CSV table of C-alpha atoms in Angstrom, one decimal:
chain,number,residue,atom,x,y,z
V,1,MET,CA,68.6,-5.7,-4.1
V,2,ASN,CA,64.9,-6.6,-3.9
V,3,ARG,CA,65.7,-9.1,-1.1
V,4,HIS,CA,67.3,-6.4,1.0
V,5,ARG,CA,64.4,-4.1,0.4
V,6,SER,CA,61.9,-6.9,1.5
V,7,LEU,CA,64.0,-7.5,4.6
V,8,ALA,CA,64.0,-3.8,5.5
V,9,LEU,CA,60.3,-3.6,5.0
V,10,LEU,CA,59.8,-6.7,7.2
V,11,ILE,CA,62.0,-5.2,10.0
V,12,PHE,CA,60.2,-1.9,9.7
V,13,SER,CA,56.8,-3.6,9.9
V,14,LEU,CA,57.8,-5.6,13.0
V,15,SER,CA,59.1,-2.6,14.8
V,16,THR,CA,56.0,-0.6,13.9
V,17,ALA,CA,53.8,-3.3,15.2
V,18,SER,CA,55.7,-3.4,18.5
V,19,VAL,CA,55.3,0.4,18.9
V,20,ALA,CA,51.6,0.2,18.0
V,21,ALA,CA,51.1,-2.5,20.6
V,22,ALA,CA,52.9,-0.5,23.2
V,23,VAL,CA,50.7,2.6,22.7
V,24,ALA,CA,47.3,0.8,22.5
V,25,THR,CA,44.8,2.5,24.7
V,26,GLN,CA,41.3,2.0,26.1
V,27,THR,CA,38.7,4.4,27.2
V,28,LEU,CA,36.9,3.7,30.5
V,29,SER,CA,33.6,5.4,31.4
V,30,SER,CA,32.1,6.2,34.8
V,31,PRO,CA,29.0,4.2,35.6
V,32,ASP,CA,26.7,7.2,34.9
V,33,HIS,CA,28.8,8.0,31.8
V,34,SER,CA,29.4,11.6,32.8
V,35,TYR,CA,33.1,11.3,32.1
V,36,SER,CA,35.7,8.9,30.8
V,37,ILE,CA,39.5,8.5,31.0
V,38,THR,CA,42.0,6.8,28.7
V,39,THR,CA,44.5,4.3,29.9
V,40,PRO,CA,47.0,1.9,28.4
V,41,GLY,CA,45.3,-1.2,27.1
V,42,GLY,CA,46.9,-3.6,29.6
V,43,TRP,CA,45.4,-1.8,32.6
V,44,THR,CA,42.3,-3.6,34.0
V,45,LEU,CA,39.1,-2.3,35.5
V,46,ARG,CA,38.2,-3.6,39.0
V,47,PRO,CA,34.8,-3.7,40.7
V,48,THR,CA,34.2,-0.3,42.4
V,49,ILE,CA,33.9,0.2,46.1
V,50,LEU,CA,33.8,3.0,48.6
V,51,GLY,CA,31.9,5.4,46.3
V,52,ALA,CA,34.5,5.3,43.6
V,53,ASP,CA,33.3,5.6,40.0
V,54,LEU,CA,36.3,3.7,38.5
V,55,ILE,CA,39.1,1.6,40.0
V,56,ILE,CA,41.9,0.6,37.6
V,57,ASN,CA,44.7,-1.8,38.3
V,58,VAL,CA,48.1,-0.4,37.2
V,59,PRO,CA,50.8,-3.0,36.6
V,60,GLY,CA,53.8,-2.9,38.9
V,61,SER,CA,56.3,-5.1,40.6
V,62,ALA,CA,55.2,-8.5,42.0
V,63,GLY,CA,53.1,-8.1,45.2
V,64,SER,CA,52.4,-4.4,44.7
V,65,ILE,CA,48.9,-2.9,44.6
V,66,ASN,CA,48.8,0.1,42.3
V,67,LEU,CA,45.5,1.7,41.6
V,68,ILE,CA,44.0,4.6,39.8
V,69,THR,CA,40.7,5.7,41.4
V,70,CYS,CA,38.2,8.1,40.0
V,71,VAL,CA,35.6,9.8,42.1
V,72,GLY,CA,33.0,12.4,41.1
V,73,GLN,CA,31.0,13.9,43.9
V,74,ALA,CA,28.6,16.7,44.8
V,75,LEU,CA,30.5,19.5,46.6
V,76,PRO,CA,29.2,21.6,49.5
V,77,GLN,CA,27.6,24.8,48.3
V,78,GLY,CA,30.2,27.4,47.4
V,79,MET,CA,33.2,25.1,47.5
V,80,ASN,CA,35.8,26.1,44.9
V,81,LEU,CA,39.0,24.4,43.7
V,82,GLY,CA,41.1,26.0,46.6
V,83,GLY,CA,38.6,24.6,49.2
V,84,TYR,CA,38.6,21.2,47.4
V,85,VAL,CA,42.4,21.1,47.5
V,86,LYS,CA,42.5,22.1,51.2
V,87,ALA,CA,39.9,19.4,52.1
V,88,THR,CA,42.0,16.8,50.3
V,89,LEU,CA,45.2,17.8,52.0
V,90,ASP,CA,43.5,17.8,55.3
V,91,ALA,CA,42.2,14.2,54.7
V,92,LEU,CA,45.5,12.6,53.7
V,93,PRO,CA,46.9,12.1,57.3
V,94,GLY,CA,43.7,10.2,58.1
V,95,MET,CA,44.4,7.8,55.3
V,96,MET,CA,48.1,7.0,55.8
V,97,ASP,CA,51.0,7.8,58.1
V,98,ASN,CA,54.0,10.0,57.5
V,99,VAL,CA,52.3,12.0,54.8
V,100,LYS,CA,54.7,14.4,53.0
V,101,VAL,CA,53.4,16.6,50.1
V,102,THR,CA,56.2,16.7,47.6
V,103,GLY,CA,54.6,18.8,44.9
V,104,GLN,CA,51.6,20.9,44.1
V,105,ASN,CA,51.0,22.2,40.6
V,106,ALA,CA,48.4,24.3,38.9
V,107,VAL,CA,47.3,22.4,35.7
V,108,THR,CA,44.6,22.6,33.1
V,109,VAL,CA,42.6,19.4,32.6
V,110,ALA,CA,39.7,19.1,30.1
V,111,GLY,CA,39.9,22.9,29.7
V,112,LEU,CA,39.3,23.5,33.4
V,113,PRO,CA,41.7,24.8,36.1
V,114,ALA,CA,42.9,21.8,38.2
V,115,ARG,CA,45.5,21.0,40.8
V,116,GLU,CA,48.0,18.2,40.8
V,117,LEU,CA,49.2,16.9,44.2
V,118,LEU,CA,52.2,14.6,44.7
V,119,PHE,CA,52.9,13.0,48.0
V,120,THR,CA,54.4,10.1,49.8
V,121,GLY,CA,53.3,8.3,53.0
V,122,THR,CA,53.1,4.9,54.7
V,123,ASN,CA,50.3,2.4,54.4
V,124,ARG,CA,48.9,1.8,57.9
V,125,SER,CA,48.1,-1.9,57.5
V,126,ALA,CA,51.0,-3.1,55.4
V,127,HIS,CA,53.6,-0.6,56.6
V,128,ARG,CA,54.7,-0.1,53.0
V,129,PRO,CA,55.7,3.2,51.4
V,130,VAL,CA,53.0,4.7,49.3
V,131,TYR,CA,53.4,7.2,46.4
V,132,GLY,CA,50.4,9.3,45.5
V,133,GLN,CA,49.5,11.5,42.5
V,134,VAL,CA,46.2,13.3,42.5
V,135,ILE,CA,44.4,15.5,40.0
V,136,LEU,CA,41.6,17.6,41.5
V,137,ILE,CA,39.0,19.4,39.4
V,138,VAL,CA,35.9,21.4,40.2
V,139,ARG,CA,33.3,21.6,37.5
V,140,GLY,CA,30.2,23.5,38.5
V,141,THR,CA,28.9,21.9,41.8
V,142,ARG,CA,30.9,18.7,41.4
V,143,GLY,CA,34.4,17.8,42.4
V,144,TYR,CA,36.5,15.1,40.6
V,145,THR,CA,39.4,13.3,42.2
V,146,LEU,CA,41.6,11.2,39.9
V,147,SER,CA,44.3,9.5,41.9
V,148,TYR,CA,47.1,7.1,41.6
V,149,LEU,CA,48.2,5.3,44.8
V,150,GLY,CA,50.8,2.6,44.9
V,151,GLU,CA,54.5,2.1,44.5
V,152,THR,CA,56.6,4.9,42.9
V,153,PRO,CA,56.5,4.3,39.2
V,154,ARG,CA,59.7,2.5,38.2
V,155,SER,CA,60.5,4.4,35.0
V,156,ASN,CA,59.8,7.8,33.4
V,157,GLU,CA,57.6,5.9,30.9
V,158,ALA,CA,55.5,4.4,33.7
V,159,SER,CA,55.2,7.8,35.4
V,160,ALA,CA,54.2,9.5,32.2
V,161,ALA,CA,51.5,6.8,31.6
V,162,VAL,CA,50.0,7.4,35.0
V,163,ARG,CA,50.0,11.1,34.6
V,164,LYS,CA,48.6,10.9,31.0
V,165,SER,CA,45.8,8.8,32.3
V,166,LEU,CA,45.0,11.1,35.2
V,167,VAL,CA,44.7,14.2,33.0
V,168,SER,CA,42.9,12.4,30.2
V,169,ILE,CA,39.4,13.0,31.7
V,170,GLN,CA,36.7,13.9,29.2
V,171,PHE,CA,33.3,15.0,30.2
V,172,ALA,CA,30.3,13.8,28.3
V,173,ARG,CA,27.9,16.6,29.3
């Protein structure tokens, strides 16, 4: 009887360790530390370029490039969330071909009204399909764009991890 109990505890411990490893997270901060986001532990930070605060590699299939990019920027005077959404939608065709907005949802992120955009398109240089998911937030005079660009997530779990990261923003001040 004791041996079976020990075996059951061992199996439970191993399965609990696997679940704990699967949900390990990390918090990544913008260079000026005005905000942070939380991602799965296996996602890696890349050097930033093109005015991005954070660029994060998201694992995918071999040969794919999947990135979360976070940008905080000063907005033109008087720009609200509606204007920020419109400016983003207007800019998409300049970044890729065959843009099709597949969803637009009002969401609340970090206690603020935000907008989630879902879209597809074609990468101009590699002629590959691109899936995009963007969270747009206006906080005072700053706009925040948290975006995933890459292949369509291969599972509900992968899709949920991307969305959870995009909406995890926390402001330091």
